[in-house]
GROMACS .gro file of C-alpha atoms in nm:
model
  355
    1MET     CA    1   6.948   7.922  14.588
    2VAL     CA    2   6.667   8.126  14.431
    3GLY     CA    3   6.543   8.331  14.722
    4GLY     CA    4   6.299   8.091  14.906
    5ASN     CA    5   6.504   8.163  15.217
    6PRO     CA    6   6.404   8.414  15.534
    7LEU     CA    7   6.648   8.649  15.392
    8HIS     CA    8   6.486   8.609  14.994
    9ASP     CA    9   6.874   8.565  14.913
   10ALA     CA   10   6.900   8.436  14.548
   11PHE     CA   11   7.263   8.328  14.595
   12GLY     CA   12   7.285   8.049  14.343
   13PHE     CA   13   7.656   7.918  14.293
   14ARG     CA   14   7.798   8.242  14.442
   15TYR     CA   15   8.036   8.080  14.665
   16TRP     CA   16   8.211   7.882  14.347
   17ASN     CA   17   8.280   8.215  14.217
   18PRO     CA   18   8.629   8.329  14.281
   19SER     CA   19   8.529   8.700  14.263
   20ASN     CA   20   8.329   8.623  14.576
   21VAL     CA   21   8.529   8.385  14.753
   22PRO     CA   22   8.913   8.386  14.699
   23GLY     CA   23   9.033   8.061  14.599
   24ALA     CA   24   8.696   7.881  14.474
   25PRO     CA   25   8.576   7.667  14.371
   26PHE     CA   26   8.892   7.458  14.410
   27ALA     CA   27   9.076   7.590  14.749
   28GLU     CA   28   9.447   7.567  14.794
   29TYR     CA   29   9.578   7.343  15.057
   30ILE     CA   30   9.912   7.278  15.218
   31THR     CA   31  10.097   7.487  14.902
   32LYS     CA   32  10.016   7.750  14.672
   33GLY     CA   33   9.905   7.713  14.303
   34SER     CA   34   9.795   7.436  14.110
   35ILE     CA   35   9.946   7.199  14.322
   36GLY     CA   36   9.789   7.343  14.628
   37ARG     CA   37   9.481   7.283  14.420
   38PHE     CA   38   9.568   6.935  14.392
   39HIS     CA   39   9.643   6.850  14.746
   40GLY     CA   40   9.289   7.053  14.820
   41PHE     CA   41   9.112   6.794  14.594
   42MET     CA   42   9.303   6.507  14.738
   43ALA     CA   43   9.214   6.595  15.125
   44CYS     CA   44   8.850   6.586  15.013
   45LEU     CA   45   8.862   6.249  14.841
   46ILE     CA   46   9.065   6.109  15.147
   47LYS     CA   47   8.780   6.240  15.371
   48ALA     CA   48   8.530   6.111  15.169
   49ALA     CA   49   8.680   5.769  15.156
   50PHE     CA   50   8.597   5.733  15.514
   51THR     CA   51   8.225   5.714  15.428
   52ILE     CA   52   8.293   5.416  15.180
   53ALA     CA   53   8.173   5.143  15.434
   54GLY     CA   54   7.809   5.060  15.443
   55PRO     CA   55   7.722   4.901  15.128
   56ASP     CA   56   7.888   4.573  15.218
   57TYR     CA   57   7.696   4.563  15.532
   58VAL     CA   58   7.407   4.459  15.386
   59ALA     CA   59   7.532   4.122  15.268
   60MET     CA   60   7.636   4.045  15.616
   61THR     CA   61   7.257   4.035  15.726
   62ALA     CA   62   7.175   3.732  15.503
   63GLY     CA   63   7.283   3.499  15.768
   64GLU     CA   64   6.986   3.644  15.980
   65ALA     CA   65   6.774   3.780  15.711
   66GLU     CA   66   6.401   3.640  15.666
   67LEU     CA   67   6.389   3.535  15.294
   68PRO     CA   68   6.731   3.676  15.220
   69ARG     CA   69   6.714   3.582  14.836
   70ARG     CA   70   6.391   3.811  14.842
   71THR     CA   71   6.465   4.097  15.053
   72LEU     CA   72   6.872   4.136  14.999
   73PRO     CA   73   6.859   4.215  14.642
   74LYS     CA   74   6.585   4.488  14.715
   75ALA     CA   75   6.811   4.629  14.954
   76PHE     CA   76   7.114   4.626  14.738
   77ASN     CA   77   6.922   4.786  14.453
   78SER     CA   78   6.825   5.108  14.691
   79VAL     CA   79   7.173   5.147  14.796
   80LEU     CA   80   7.258   5.320  14.492
   81TYR     CA   81   7.004   5.568  14.549
   82ARG     CA   82   7.072   5.617  14.903
   83LEU     CA   83   7.444   5.705  14.860
   84ALA     CA   84   7.365   5.970  14.538
   85THR     CA   85   7.101   6.148  14.760
   86PHE     CA   86   7.256   6.146  15.100
   87PHE     CA   87   7.627   6.179  14.989
   88ILE     CA   88   7.668   6.312  14.660
   89VAL     CA   89   7.350   6.569  14.684
   90GLY     CA   90   7.430   6.641  15.055
   91SER     CA   91   7.786   6.738  14.971
   92LEU     CA   92   7.676   6.970  14.672
   93SER     CA   93   7.427   7.108  14.870
   94MET     CA   94   7.698   7.232  15.144
   95GLY     CA   95   7.929   7.361  14.880
   96ILE     CA   96   7.643   7.579  14.752
   97LEU     CA   97   7.545   7.711  15.103
   98VAL     CA   98   7.856   7.730  15.275
   99PRO     CA   99   8.182   7.880  15.130
  100TYR     CA  100   8.512   7.662  15.249
  101ASN     CA  101   8.654   7.973  15.409
  102ASP     CA  102   8.342   8.046  15.630
  103SER     CA  103   8.491   8.174  15.956
  104ASN     CA  104   8.240   7.924  16.176
  105LEU     CA  105   8.335   7.640  15.992
  106ARG     CA  106   8.707   7.685  15.989
  107SER     CA  107   8.677   7.759  16.379
  108ALA     CA  108   8.458   7.439  16.413
  109ILE     CA  109   8.728   7.230  16.273
  110SER     CA  110   9.040   7.380  16.438
  111ASN     CA  111   8.886   7.366  16.770
  112ALA     CA  112   8.739   7.019  16.733
  113ARG     CA  113   8.411   7.146  16.826
  114PRO     CA  114   8.174   6.821  16.911
  115GLY     CA  115   7.786   6.755  16.801
  116ALA     CA  116   7.611   6.919  16.542
  117GLY     CA  117   7.764   7.255  16.599
  118SER     CA  118   8.063   7.188  16.385
  119SER     CA  119   7.777   7.047  16.104
  120PRO     CA  120   7.769   7.270  15.805
  121TYR     CA  121   7.425   7.209  15.770
  122VAL     CA  122   7.391   7.387  16.089
  123ILE     CA  123   7.595   7.659  16.003
  124ALA     CA  124   7.423   7.720  15.669
  125MET     CA  125   7.096   7.772  15.866
  126GLU     CA  126   7.249   8.025  16.068
  127ARG     CA  127   7.360   8.205  15.782
  128LEU     CA  128   7.019   8.235  15.636
  129LYS     CA  129   6.868   8.290  15.990
  130ILE     CA  130   6.652   7.971  16.000
  131PRO     CA  131   6.574   7.912  16.398
  132VAL     CA  132   6.402   7.605  16.388
  133LEU     CA  133   6.597   7.370  16.142
  134PRO     CA  134   6.915   7.356  16.364
  135HIS     CA  135   6.738   7.163  16.619
  136ILE     CA  136   6.590   6.939  16.398
  137VAL     CA  137   6.965   6.877  16.271
  138ASN     CA  138   7.044   6.761  16.610
  139ALA     CA  139   6.730   6.524  16.640
  140LEU     CA  140   6.849   6.368  16.312
  141ILE     CA  141   7.246   6.357  16.401
  142LEU     CA  142   7.125   6.180  16.719
  143PHE     CA  143   6.934   5.929  16.512
  144SER     CA  144   7.167   5.886  16.250
  145ALA     CA  145   7.427   5.823  16.516
  146PHE     CA  146   7.244   5.558  16.674
  147SER     CA  147   7.148   5.393  16.359
  148ALA     CA  148   7.521   5.371  16.248
  149GLY     CA  149   7.645   5.270  16.556
  150ASN     CA  150   7.384   5.000  16.604
  151SER     CA  151   7.499   4.883  16.263
  152TYR     CA  152   7.876   4.855  16.313
  153VAL     CA  153   7.822   4.689  16.636
  154PHE     CA  154   7.612   4.418  16.443
  155CYS     CA  155   7.848   4.390  16.154
  156ALA     CA  156   8.165   4.394  16.398
  157SER     CA  157   8.026   4.139  16.620
  158ARG     CA  158   7.921   3.925  16.369
  159THR     CA  159   8.254   3.937  16.197
  160LEU     CA  160   8.420   3.832  16.496
  161LEU     CA  161   8.202   3.554  16.548
  162GLY     CA  162   8.248   3.436  16.223
  163LEU     CA  163   8.677   3.435  16.265
  164ALA     CA  164   8.611   3.270  16.591
  165LEU     CA  165   8.390   3.000  16.407
  166GLU     CA  166   8.663   2.928  16.148
  167GLY     CA  167   8.932   2.914  16.418
  168LYS     CA  168   9.099   3.255  16.337
  169ALA     CA  169   8.977   3.415  16.659
  170PRO     CA  170   8.957   3.313  17.046
  171HIS     CA  171   8.693   3.030  17.098
  172ILE     CA  172   8.512   3.252  17.340
  173PHE     CA  173   8.353   3.464  17.101
  174THR     CA  174   8.142   3.166  16.915
  175ARG     CA  175   7.938   3.152  17.260
  176CYS     CA  176   7.562   3.291  17.242
  177ASN     CA  177   7.313   3.344  17.453
  178LYS     CA  178   6.949   3.177  17.427
  179ASP     CA  179   6.850   3.405  17.155
  180GLY     CA  180   7.157   3.373  16.943
  181VAL     CA  181   7.328   3.682  17.016
  182PRO     CA  182   7.731   3.651  17.027
  183ILE     CA  183   7.718   3.826  17.366
  184TYR     CA  184   8.137   3.823  17.413
  185ALA     CA  185   8.175   3.948  17.041
  186VAL     CA  186   7.923   4.224  17.117
  187GLY     CA  187   8.074   4.330  17.439
  188LEU     CA  188   8.440   4.340  17.297
  189THR     CA  189   8.250   4.584  17.013
  190LEU     CA  190   8.091   4.766  17.269
  191GLY     CA  191   8.417   4.823  17.465
  192ILE     CA  192   8.601   4.959  17.168
  193ALA     CA  193   8.333   5.177  17.101
  194LEU     CA  194   8.415   5.379  17.423
  195LEU     CA  195   8.714   5.551  17.211
  196SER     CA  196   8.451   5.795  17.086
  197PHE     CA  197   8.450   5.964  17.424
  198LEU     CA  198   8.799   6.100  17.330
  199GLN     CA  199   8.615   6.342  17.134
  200LEU     CA  200   8.520   6.494  17.453
  201SER     CA  201   8.864   6.672  17.457
  202THR     CA  202   9.052   6.887  17.200
  203ASP     CA  203   9.381   6.707  17.270
  204THR     CA  204   9.235   6.341  17.272
  205ALA     CA  205   9.043   6.426  16.936
  206ILE     CA  206   9.362   6.402  16.762
  207VAL     CA  207   9.384   6.048  16.885
  208LEU     CA  208   9.064   5.994  16.742
  209GLN     CA  209   9.175   6.119  16.422
  210TRP     CA  210   9.430   5.859  16.421
  211PHE     CA  211   9.157   5.597  16.471
  212VAL     CA  212   8.949   5.733  16.154
  213ASN     CA  213   9.292   5.706  15.959
  214LEU     CA  214   9.325   5.377  16.073
  215VAL     CA  215   8.963   5.248  16.016
  216THR     CA  216   8.962   5.444  15.649
  217SER     CA  217   9.270   5.240  15.553
  218SER     CA  218   9.110   4.916  15.691
  219GLN     CA  219   8.787   4.972  15.486
  220LEU     CA  220   8.969   5.044  15.168
  221LEU     CA  221   9.169   4.704  15.225
  222ASN     CA  222   8.850   4.526  15.313
  223TYR     CA  223   8.688   4.677  14.974
  224ALA     CA  224   8.979   4.593  14.772
  225ILE     CA  225   8.975   4.217  14.897
  226ILE     CA  226   8.611   4.201  14.846
  227SER     CA  227   8.651   4.324  14.499
  228TYR     CA  228   8.951   4.077  14.449
  229THR     CA  229   8.744   3.785  14.575
  230TYR     CA  230   8.444   3.886  14.322
  231LEU     CA  231   8.677   3.888  14.008
  232ARG     CA  232   8.781   3.533  14.127
  233PHE     CA  233   8.413   3.437  14.194
  234TYR     CA  234   8.344   3.588  13.839
  235LYS     CA  235   8.613   3.398  13.687
  236ALA     CA  236   8.530   3.078  13.831
  237LEU     CA  237   8.168   3.107  13.708
  238ARG     CA  238   8.291   3.138  13.351
  239ALA     CA  239   8.558   2.844  13.399
  240GLN     CA  240   8.282   2.606  13.492
  241GLY     CA  241   8.028   2.705  13.270
  242ILE     CA  242   7.750   2.852  13.555
  243PRO     CA  243   7.581   3.113  13.389
  244ARG     CA  244   7.508   3.466  13.606
  245THR     CA  245   7.159   3.455  13.543
  246SER     CA  246   7.133   3.174  13.754
  247LEU     CA  247   7.229   3.418  14.075
  248PRO     CA  248   6.959   3.556  14.283
  249LEU     CA  249   7.102   3.945  14.153
  250VAL     CA  250   7.305   4.030  13.859
  251THR     CA  251   7.437   4.356  13.822
  252THR     CA  252   7.578   4.515  13.491
  253PHE     CA  253   7.935   4.627  13.363
  254GLN     CA  254   8.110   4.320  13.536
  255PRO     CA  255   8.392   4.243  13.528
  256PHE     CA  256   8.481   4.622  13.468
  257CYS     CA  257   8.336   4.747  13.798
  258GLY     CA  258   8.508   4.494  13.996
  259TYR     CA  259   8.823   4.613  13.852
  260TYR     CA  260   8.781   4.958  13.908
  261ALA     CA  261   8.651   4.903  14.274
  262PHE     CA  262   8.997   4.682  14.328
  263LEU     CA  263   9.207   4.937  14.188
  264GLY     CA  264   9.057   5.238  14.314
  265THR     CA  265   9.026   5.103  14.683
  266LEU     CA  266   9.373   5.017  14.678
  267VAL     CA  267   9.540   5.315  14.529
  268MET     CA  268   9.326   5.521  14.797
  269ALA     CA  269   9.487   5.289  15.080
  270PHE     CA  270   9.809   5.404  14.978
  271VAL     CA  271   9.780   5.751  14.924
  272GLY     CA  272   9.544   5.821  15.239
  273GLY     CA  273   9.841   5.938  15.404
  274TYR     CA  274  10.040   6.073  15.138
  275PRO     CA  275  10.064   6.433  15.355
  276VAL     CA  276  10.328   6.301  15.602
  277PHE     CA  277  10.573   6.265  15.326
  278LEU     CA  278  10.573   6.619  15.215
  279SER     CA  279  10.827   6.859  15.317
  280GLY     CA  280  10.811   6.937  15.692
  281ARG     CA  281  10.486   6.730  15.764
  282TRP     CA  282  10.629   6.408  15.912
  283ASP     CA  283  10.477   6.249  16.187
  284ILE     CA  284  10.520   5.920  16.293
  285ALA     CA  285  10.176   5.864  16.465
  286THR     CA  286  10.015   5.992  16.151
  287PHE     CA  287  10.217   5.730  15.933
  288LEU     CA  288  10.150   5.443  16.140
  289PHE     CA  289   9.786   5.484  16.152
  290SER     CA  290   9.783   5.542  15.797
  291TYR     CA  291   9.988   5.281  15.669
  292GLY     CA  292   9.979   5.029  15.959
  293MET     CA  293   9.714   4.820  15.819
  294ILE     CA  294   9.909   4.840  15.461
  295GLY     CA  295  10.162   4.654  15.665
  296ALA     CA  296   9.978   4.427  15.899
  297THR     CA  297   9.765   4.283  15.617
  298PRO     CA  298   9.989   4.081  15.410
  299ILE     CA  299  10.198   3.981  15.710
  300LEU     CA  300   9.868   3.811  15.843
  301PHE     CA  301   9.788   3.686  15.517
  302CYS     CA  302  10.123   3.511  15.467
  303TYR     CA  303  10.119   3.398  15.840
  304TRP     CA  304   9.777   3.182  15.795
  305LYS     CA  305   9.913   3.081  15.460
  306PHE     CA  306  10.240   2.925  15.588
  307PHE     CA  307  10.140   2.820  15.893
  308HIS     CA  308   9.834   2.676  15.807
  309LYS     CA  309   9.919   2.527  15.456
  310THR     CA  310   9.618   2.630  15.286
  311THR     CA  311   9.609   2.585  14.900
  312TRP     CA  312   9.525   2.849  14.628
  313PRO     CA  313   9.240   2.674  14.439
  314LYS     CA  314   9.213   2.690  14.072
  315LEU     CA  315   8.917   2.824  13.917
  316GLU     CA  316   8.784   2.475  13.790
  317ASP     CA  317   8.785   2.346  14.155
  318ILE     CA  318   8.632   2.656  14.347
  319THR     CA  319   8.294   2.532  14.505
  320PHE     CA  320   7.986   2.749  14.552
  321PHE     CA  321   7.859   2.603  14.877
  322ASP     CA  322   7.610   2.346  14.700
  323GLU     CA  323   7.523   2.215  15.033
  324GLU     CA  324   7.428   2.535  15.202
  325ARG     CA  325   7.246   2.648  14.887
  326ARG     CA  326   7.017   2.374  14.908
  327ALA     CA  327   6.939   2.429  15.274
  328VAL     CA  328   6.830   2.774  15.187
  329ASP     CA  329   6.627   2.676  14.873
  330LYS     CA  330   6.405   2.454  15.110
  331TYR     CA  331   6.409   2.694  15.409
  332GLU     CA  332   6.271   2.984  15.149
  333ALA     CA  333   6.034   2.737  14.977
  334ASN     CA  334   5.872   2.644  15.325
  335ALA     CA  335   5.894   3.002  15.465
  336SER     CA  336   5.717   3.166  15.164
  337LEU     CA  337   5.385   2.965  15.220
  338ASN     CA  338   5.387   3.133  15.552
  339VAL     CA  339   5.443   3.501  15.450
  340PRO     CA  340   5.133   3.737  15.528
  341PRO     CA  341   5.025   3.996  15.246
  342PRO     CA  342   5.205   4.352  15.314
  343THR     CA  343   5.021   4.593  15.498
  344ARG     CA  344   4.957   4.937  15.445
  345MET     CA  345   5.247   5.024  15.661
  346ASP     CA  346   5.473   4.797  15.462
  347ARG     CA  347   5.383   4.966  15.166
  348PHE     CA  348   5.468   5.300  15.306
  349TRP     CA  349   5.809   5.216  15.422
  350LYS     CA  350   5.892   5.053  15.104
  351MET     CA  351   5.816   5.384  14.917
  352VAL     CA  352   5.998   5.568  15.198
  353LEU     CA  353   6.334   5.337  15.199
  354TRP     CA  354   6.321   5.274  14.798
  355TYR     CA  355   6.336   4.912  14.788
   0.00000   0.00000   0.00000
């Protein structure tokens, strides 16, 4: 921004200036004028909703984590800083480095160019004549994809295992090998991951985008349900006179944050595919993949409630897994006696990973 690049170009916020980039900083989309700028903002917001998944996956590791009441609070506290750095600061940097109407960026998006070639990071480096960093970005994207894939396989397979243990999925997914890995659940998850090869073709990349829409709506509904569950948990604690300070981790601004997350994710789930309702943009496939989960979720919920005769517990009758909590207390009390002191490498990773 201040001229420290190979071109010594102090560009600052040049690409936010409408005199340099027509339509900046809020570009028009679908239509012209203020409505078009609103559509452009909503398009970015809907795309950003796809990245909402991640923080909830930390909680899913509790069942297999060592000393979960000590390690997980640190992991949760570091999530905020990681999100702020990699998403907010990253998006801000790209908006500063690359104009929205860059020809290479528009070509990469319209042609569904695979790999890091369509990354705005690489395009920014090419604009600034930086020869080495694009290769580093390729390596980072490879490691990032592997890390994300590993996390998704873990969480998806453990979710399927949990459903099977509760009788909500076929019993075969409860089978584990001698190391405790649910091999059939992992196998099915890896099989679904083969859909990623659709990106190899421009035509089938459209199909992949349909699945992205489906996953986005699923994630938003998942967060809405998590938020609602937390609100019930919060009210049950108050109804039974249990102080929140007795919990391993207590966050601030509750229950406001719970209501905000519930309403925000629920609203975004409904507006995620709104462009199909605009004049001349109706598409049956896009509609089904954008709103299919919104229709399927209440049907599955009502089916389970009706056929299994489950009840909606009162706040005063909600239990907090007392027996399981005592088992965790005993496990951590015994395990803490055998925890070795942290090494230099442990302290290094603690500094790098912010926990």
